[in-house]
PDB file of C-alpha atoms and ligand atoms in Angstrom:
ATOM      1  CA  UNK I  13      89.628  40.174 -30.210  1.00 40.00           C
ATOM      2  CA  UNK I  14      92.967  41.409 -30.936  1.00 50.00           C
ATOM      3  CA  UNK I  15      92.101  45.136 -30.734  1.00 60.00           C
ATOM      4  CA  UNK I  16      90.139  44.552 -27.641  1.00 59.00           C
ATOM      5  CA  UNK I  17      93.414  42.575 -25.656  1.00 54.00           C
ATOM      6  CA  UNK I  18      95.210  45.917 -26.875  1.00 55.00           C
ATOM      7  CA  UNK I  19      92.916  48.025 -25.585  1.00 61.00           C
ATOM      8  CA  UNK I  20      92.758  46.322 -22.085  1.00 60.00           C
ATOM      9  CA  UNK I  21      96.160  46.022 -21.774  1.00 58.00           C
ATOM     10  CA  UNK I  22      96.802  49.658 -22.491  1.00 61.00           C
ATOM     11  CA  UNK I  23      93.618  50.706 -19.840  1.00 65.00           C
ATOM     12  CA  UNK I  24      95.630  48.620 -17.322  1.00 63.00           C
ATOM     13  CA  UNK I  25      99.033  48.666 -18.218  1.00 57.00           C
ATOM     14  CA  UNK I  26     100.502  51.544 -16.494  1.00 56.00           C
ATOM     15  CA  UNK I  27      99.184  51.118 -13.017  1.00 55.00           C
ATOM     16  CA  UNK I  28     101.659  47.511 -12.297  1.00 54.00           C
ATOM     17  CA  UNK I  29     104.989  49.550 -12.195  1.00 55.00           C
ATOM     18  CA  UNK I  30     103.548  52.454 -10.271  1.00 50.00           C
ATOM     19  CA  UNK I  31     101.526  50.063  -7.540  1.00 57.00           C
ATOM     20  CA  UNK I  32     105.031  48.767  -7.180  1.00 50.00           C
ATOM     21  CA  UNK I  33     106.595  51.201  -6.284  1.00 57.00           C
ATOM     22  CA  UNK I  34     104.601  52.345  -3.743  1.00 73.00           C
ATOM     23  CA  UNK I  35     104.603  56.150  -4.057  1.00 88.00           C
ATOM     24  CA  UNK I  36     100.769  57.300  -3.526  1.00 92.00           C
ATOM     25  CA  UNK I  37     100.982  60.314  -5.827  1.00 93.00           C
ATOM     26  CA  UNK I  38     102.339  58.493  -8.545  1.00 90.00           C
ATOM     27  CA  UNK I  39      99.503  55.555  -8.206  1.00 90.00           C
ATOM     28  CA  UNK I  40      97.001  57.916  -7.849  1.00 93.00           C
ATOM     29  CA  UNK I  41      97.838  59.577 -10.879  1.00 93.00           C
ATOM     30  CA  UNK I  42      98.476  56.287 -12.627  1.00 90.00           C
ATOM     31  CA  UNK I  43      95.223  55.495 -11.699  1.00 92.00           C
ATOM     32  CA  UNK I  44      93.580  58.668 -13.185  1.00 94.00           C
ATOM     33  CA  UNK I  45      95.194  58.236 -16.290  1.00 93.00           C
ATOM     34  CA  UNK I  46      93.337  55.072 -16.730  1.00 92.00           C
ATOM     35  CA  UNK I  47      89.952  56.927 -16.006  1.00 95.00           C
ATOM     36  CA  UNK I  48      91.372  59.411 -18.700  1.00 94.00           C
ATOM     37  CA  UNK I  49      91.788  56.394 -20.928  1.00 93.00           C
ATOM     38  CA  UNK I  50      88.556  55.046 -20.312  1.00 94.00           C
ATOM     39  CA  UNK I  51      86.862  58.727 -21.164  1.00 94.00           C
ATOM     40  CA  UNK I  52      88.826  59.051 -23.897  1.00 94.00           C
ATOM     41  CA  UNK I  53      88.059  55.006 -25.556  1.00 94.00           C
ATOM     42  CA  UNK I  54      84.352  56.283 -24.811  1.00 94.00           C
ATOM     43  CA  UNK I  55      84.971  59.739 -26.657  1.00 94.00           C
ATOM     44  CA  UNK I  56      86.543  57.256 -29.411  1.00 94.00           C
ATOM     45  CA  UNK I  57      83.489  54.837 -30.130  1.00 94.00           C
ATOM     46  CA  UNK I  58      81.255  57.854 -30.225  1.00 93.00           C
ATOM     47  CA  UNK I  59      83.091  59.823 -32.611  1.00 93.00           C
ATOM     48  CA  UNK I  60      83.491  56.375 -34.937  1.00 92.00           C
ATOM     49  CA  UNK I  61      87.390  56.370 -34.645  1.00 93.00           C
ATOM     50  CA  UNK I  62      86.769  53.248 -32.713  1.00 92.00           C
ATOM     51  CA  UNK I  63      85.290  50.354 -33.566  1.00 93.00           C
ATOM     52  CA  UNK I  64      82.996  48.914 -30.817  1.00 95.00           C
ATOM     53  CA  UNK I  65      82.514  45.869 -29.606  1.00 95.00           C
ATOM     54  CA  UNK I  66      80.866  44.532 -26.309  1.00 96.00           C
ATOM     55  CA  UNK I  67      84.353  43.643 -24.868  1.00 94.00           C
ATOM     56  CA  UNK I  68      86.042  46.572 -25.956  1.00 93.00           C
ATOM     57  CA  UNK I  69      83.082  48.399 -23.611  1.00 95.00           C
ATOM     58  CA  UNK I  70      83.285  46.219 -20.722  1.00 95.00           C
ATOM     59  CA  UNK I  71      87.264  46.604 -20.135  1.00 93.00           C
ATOM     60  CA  UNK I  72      86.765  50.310 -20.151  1.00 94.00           C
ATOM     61  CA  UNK I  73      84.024  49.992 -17.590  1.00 96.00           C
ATOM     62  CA  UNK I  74      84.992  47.226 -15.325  1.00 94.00           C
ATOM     63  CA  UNK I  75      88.748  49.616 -15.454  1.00 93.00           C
ATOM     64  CA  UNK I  76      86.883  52.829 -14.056  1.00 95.00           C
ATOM     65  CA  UNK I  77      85.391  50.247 -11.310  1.00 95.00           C
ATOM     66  CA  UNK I  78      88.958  49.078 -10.371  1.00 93.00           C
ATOM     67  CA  UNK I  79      90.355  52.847 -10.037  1.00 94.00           C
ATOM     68  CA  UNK I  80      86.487  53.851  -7.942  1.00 95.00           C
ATOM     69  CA  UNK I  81      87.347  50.778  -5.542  1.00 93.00           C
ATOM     70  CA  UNK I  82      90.828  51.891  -4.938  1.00 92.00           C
ATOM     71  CA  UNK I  83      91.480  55.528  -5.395  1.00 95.00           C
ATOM     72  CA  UNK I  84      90.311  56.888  -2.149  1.00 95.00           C
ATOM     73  CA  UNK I  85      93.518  54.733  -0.304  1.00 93.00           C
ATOM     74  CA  UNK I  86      96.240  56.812  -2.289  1.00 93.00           C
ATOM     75  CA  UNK I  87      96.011  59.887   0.054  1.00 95.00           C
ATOM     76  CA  UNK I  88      97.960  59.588   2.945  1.00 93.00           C
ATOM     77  CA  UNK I  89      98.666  62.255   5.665  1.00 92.00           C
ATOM     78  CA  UNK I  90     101.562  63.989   4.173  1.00 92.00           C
ATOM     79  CA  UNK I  91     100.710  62.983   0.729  1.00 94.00           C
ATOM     80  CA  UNK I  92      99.378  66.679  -0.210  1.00 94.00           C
ATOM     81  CA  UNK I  93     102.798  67.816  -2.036  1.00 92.00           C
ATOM     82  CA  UNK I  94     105.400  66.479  -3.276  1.00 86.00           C
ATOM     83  CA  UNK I  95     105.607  65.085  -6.921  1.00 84.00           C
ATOM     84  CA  UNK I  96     103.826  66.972  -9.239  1.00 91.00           C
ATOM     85  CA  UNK I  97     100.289  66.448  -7.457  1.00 95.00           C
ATOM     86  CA  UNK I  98      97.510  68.127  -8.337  1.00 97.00           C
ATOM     87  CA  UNK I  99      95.493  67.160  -5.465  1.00 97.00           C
ATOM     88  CA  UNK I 100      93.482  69.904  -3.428  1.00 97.00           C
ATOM     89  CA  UNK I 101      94.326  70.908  -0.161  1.00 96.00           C
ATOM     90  CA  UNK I 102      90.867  70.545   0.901  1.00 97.00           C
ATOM     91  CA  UNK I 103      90.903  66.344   0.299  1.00 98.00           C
ATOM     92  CA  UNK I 104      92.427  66.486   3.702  1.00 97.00           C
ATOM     93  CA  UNK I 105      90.282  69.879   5.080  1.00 97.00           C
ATOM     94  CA  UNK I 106      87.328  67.872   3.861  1.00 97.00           C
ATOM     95  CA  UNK I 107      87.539  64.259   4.162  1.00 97.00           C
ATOM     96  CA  UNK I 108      83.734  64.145   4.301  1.00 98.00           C
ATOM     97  CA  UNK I 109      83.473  65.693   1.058  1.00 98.00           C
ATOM     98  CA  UNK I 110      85.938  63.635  -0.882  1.00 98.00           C
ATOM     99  CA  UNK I 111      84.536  60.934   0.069  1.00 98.00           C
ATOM    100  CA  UNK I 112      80.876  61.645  -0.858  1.00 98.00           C
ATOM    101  CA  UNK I 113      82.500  62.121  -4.329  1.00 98.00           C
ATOM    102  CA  UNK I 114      84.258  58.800  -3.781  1.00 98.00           C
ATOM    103  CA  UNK I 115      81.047  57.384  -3.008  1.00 98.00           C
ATOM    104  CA  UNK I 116      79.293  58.576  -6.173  1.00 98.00           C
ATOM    105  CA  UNK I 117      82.390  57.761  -8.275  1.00 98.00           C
ATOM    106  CA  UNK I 118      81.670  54.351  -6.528  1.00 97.00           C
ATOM    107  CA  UNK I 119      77.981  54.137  -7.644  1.00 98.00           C
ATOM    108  CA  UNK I 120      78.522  55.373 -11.293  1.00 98.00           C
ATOM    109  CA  UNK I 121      80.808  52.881 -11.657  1.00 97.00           C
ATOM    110  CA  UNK I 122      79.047  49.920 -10.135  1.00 97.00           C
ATOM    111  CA  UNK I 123      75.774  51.210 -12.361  1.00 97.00           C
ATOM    112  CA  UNK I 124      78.123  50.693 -15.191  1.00 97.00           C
ATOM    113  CA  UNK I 125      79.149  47.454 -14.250  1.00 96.00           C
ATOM    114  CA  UNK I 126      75.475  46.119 -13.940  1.00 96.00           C
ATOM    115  CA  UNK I 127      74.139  47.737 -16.902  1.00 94.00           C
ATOM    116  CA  UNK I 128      77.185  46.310 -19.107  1.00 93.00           C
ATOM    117  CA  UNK I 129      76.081  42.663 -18.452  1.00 91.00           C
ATOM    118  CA  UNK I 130      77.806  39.910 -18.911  1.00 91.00           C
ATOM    119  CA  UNK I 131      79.866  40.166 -21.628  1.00 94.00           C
ATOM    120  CA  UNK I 132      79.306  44.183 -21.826  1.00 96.00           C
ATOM    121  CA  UNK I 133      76.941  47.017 -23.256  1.00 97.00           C
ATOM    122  CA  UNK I 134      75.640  45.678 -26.535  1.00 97.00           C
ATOM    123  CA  UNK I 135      76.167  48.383 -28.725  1.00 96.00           C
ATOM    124  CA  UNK I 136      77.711  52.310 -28.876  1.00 95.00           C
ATOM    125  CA  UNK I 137      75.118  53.401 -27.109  1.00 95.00           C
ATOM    126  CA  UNK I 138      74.405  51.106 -24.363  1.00 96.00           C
ATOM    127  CA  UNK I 139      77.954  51.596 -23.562  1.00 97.00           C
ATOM    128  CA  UNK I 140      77.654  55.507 -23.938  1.00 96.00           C
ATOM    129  CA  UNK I 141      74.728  55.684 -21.571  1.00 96.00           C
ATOM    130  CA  UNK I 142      76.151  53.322 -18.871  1.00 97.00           C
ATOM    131  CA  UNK I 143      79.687  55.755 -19.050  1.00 97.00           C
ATOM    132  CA  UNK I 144      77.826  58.851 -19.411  1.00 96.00           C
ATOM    133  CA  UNK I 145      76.827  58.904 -15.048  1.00 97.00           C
ATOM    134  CA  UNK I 146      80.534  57.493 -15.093  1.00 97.00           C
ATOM    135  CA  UNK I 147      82.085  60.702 -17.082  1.00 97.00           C
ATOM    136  CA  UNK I 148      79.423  63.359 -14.999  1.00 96.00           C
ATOM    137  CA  UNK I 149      81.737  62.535 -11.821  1.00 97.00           C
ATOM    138  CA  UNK I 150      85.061  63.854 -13.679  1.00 97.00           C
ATOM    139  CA  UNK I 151      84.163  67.875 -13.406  1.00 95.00           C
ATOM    140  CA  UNK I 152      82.278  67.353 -10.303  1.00 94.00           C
ATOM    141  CA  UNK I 153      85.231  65.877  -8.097  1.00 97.00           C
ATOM    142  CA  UNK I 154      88.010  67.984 -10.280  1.00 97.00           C
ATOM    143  CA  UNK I 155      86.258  71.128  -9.836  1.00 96.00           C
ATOM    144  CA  UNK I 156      87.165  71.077  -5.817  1.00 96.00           C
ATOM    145  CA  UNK I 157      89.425  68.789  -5.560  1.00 97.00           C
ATOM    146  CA  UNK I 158      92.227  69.054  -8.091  1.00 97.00           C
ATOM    147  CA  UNK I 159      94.065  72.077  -8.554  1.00 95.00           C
ATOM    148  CA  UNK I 160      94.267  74.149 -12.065  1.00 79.00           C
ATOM    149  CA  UNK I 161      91.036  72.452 -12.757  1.00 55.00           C
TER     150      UNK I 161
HETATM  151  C1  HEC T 225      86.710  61.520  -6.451  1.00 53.21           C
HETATM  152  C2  HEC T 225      87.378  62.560  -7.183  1.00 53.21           C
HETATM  153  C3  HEC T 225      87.718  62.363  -8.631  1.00 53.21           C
HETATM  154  C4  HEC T 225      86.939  61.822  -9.637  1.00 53.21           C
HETATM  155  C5  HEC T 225      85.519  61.287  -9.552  1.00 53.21           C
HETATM  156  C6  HEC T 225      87.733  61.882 -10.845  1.00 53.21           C
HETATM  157  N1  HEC T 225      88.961  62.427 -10.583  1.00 53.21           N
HETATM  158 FE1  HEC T 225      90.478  62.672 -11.921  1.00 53.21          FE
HETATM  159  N2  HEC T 225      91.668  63.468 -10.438  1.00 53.21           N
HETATM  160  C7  HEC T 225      91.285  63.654  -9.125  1.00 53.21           C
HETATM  161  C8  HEC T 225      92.385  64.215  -8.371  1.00 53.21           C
HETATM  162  C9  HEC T 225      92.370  64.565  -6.888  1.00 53.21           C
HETATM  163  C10 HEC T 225      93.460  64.364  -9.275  1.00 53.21           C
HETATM  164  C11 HEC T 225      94.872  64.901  -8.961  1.00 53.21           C
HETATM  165  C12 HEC T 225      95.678  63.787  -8.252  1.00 53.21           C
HETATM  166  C13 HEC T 225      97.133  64.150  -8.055  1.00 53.21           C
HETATM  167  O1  HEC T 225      97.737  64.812  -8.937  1.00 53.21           O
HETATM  168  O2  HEC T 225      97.696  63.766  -7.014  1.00 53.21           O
HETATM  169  C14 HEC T 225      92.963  63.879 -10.580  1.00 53.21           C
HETATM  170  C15 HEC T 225      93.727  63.827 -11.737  1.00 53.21           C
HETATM  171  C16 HEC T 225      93.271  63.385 -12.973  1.00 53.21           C
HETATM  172  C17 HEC T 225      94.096  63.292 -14.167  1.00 53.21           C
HETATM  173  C18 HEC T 225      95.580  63.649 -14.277  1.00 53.21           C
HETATM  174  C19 HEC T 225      96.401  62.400 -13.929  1.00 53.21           C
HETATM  175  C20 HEC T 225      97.909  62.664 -13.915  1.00 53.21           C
HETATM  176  O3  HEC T 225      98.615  62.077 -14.734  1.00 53.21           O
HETATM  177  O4  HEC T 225      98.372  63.445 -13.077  1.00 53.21           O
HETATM  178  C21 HEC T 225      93.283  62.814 -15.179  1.00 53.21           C
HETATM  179  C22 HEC T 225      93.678  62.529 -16.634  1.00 53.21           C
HETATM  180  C23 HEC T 225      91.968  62.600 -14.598  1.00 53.21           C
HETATM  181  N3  HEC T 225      91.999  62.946 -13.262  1.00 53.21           N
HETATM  182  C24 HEC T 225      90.877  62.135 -15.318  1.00 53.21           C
HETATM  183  C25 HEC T 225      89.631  61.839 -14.741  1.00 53.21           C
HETATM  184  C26 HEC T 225      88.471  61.369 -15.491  1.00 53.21           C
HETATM  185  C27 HEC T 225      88.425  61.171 -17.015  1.00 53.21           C
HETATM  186  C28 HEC T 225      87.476  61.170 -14.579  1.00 53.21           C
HETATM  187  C29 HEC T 225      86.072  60.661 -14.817  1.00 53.21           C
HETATM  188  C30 HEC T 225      85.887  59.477 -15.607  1.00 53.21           C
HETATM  189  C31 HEC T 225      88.005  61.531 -13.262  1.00 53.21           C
HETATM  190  N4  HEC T 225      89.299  61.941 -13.416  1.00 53.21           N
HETATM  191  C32 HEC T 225      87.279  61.440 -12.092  1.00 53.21           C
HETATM  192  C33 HEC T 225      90.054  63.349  -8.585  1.00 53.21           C
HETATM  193  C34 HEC T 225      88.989  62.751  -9.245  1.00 53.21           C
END
């Protein structure tokens, strides 16, 4: 239980400050660094350097639900530089296209969520097949919409 509050915590931790303070590109990026914390928990239990357990695999899914539900409000008109973003140009020459990879960042994620259950995936791999649709939207959005990618 302990590992698993750790684990949560550390998924969730860094997004408070930045929400707070209300700059988009830092939130955003806040936010993607708990999707990179998810991937890399799920890289973890498959590799064996993590032990799993049902709760440790629910955090890390129900924490790439919370960043699908709220990502898509973090770019504002204006928000394109400034910081170090890595955002695309064409998020704002393409809003239609974003948001169809919103939308099936959106219905990875809420797969996840139902196939985790109650009290999450059962073993490694339940939770490695409900992330893997989850991890397939990663190069798929990067590879037109963030820069260097
Ligand atoms: C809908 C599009 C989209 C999806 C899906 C997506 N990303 Fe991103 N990601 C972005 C964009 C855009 C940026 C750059 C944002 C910026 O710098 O302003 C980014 C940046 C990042 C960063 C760098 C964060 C930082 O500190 O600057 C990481 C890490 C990351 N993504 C991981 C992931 C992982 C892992 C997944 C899949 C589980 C994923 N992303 C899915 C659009 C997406």
């Amino acid at each position: 239980m302990k590992t698993t509050a750790l684990i949560a915590a550390a998924l969730l931790a860094g997004a408070v400050p930045a929400l707070a303070a209300e700059d988009p590109i830092a939130v955003r990026q806040t936010l993607m660094e708990s999707m990179g914390g998810a991937a890399g928990l799920t890289a973890g239990v498959l590799k064996g350097e993590i032990d799993y357990s049902p709760a440790i695999g629910k955090a890390a899914i129900t924490a790439t639900a919370g960043v699908a539900e709220a990502y898509a409000d973090y770019f504002p008109e204006g928000s394109d530089t400034g910081g170090n973003t890595e955002a695309s140009p064409k998020i704002w020459e393409d809003p239609a296209g974003f948001a169809e990879q919103i939308s099936k960042l959106q219905a990875a994620t809420a797969g996840a969520v139902s196939a985790s259950g109650k009290s999450g995936p059962a073993d490694a791999e339940a939770f490695k097949a409900a992330m893997q649709p989850v991890l397939a939207t990663c190069k798929s959005c990067h590879e037109t919409y963030r820069l260097d990618d």
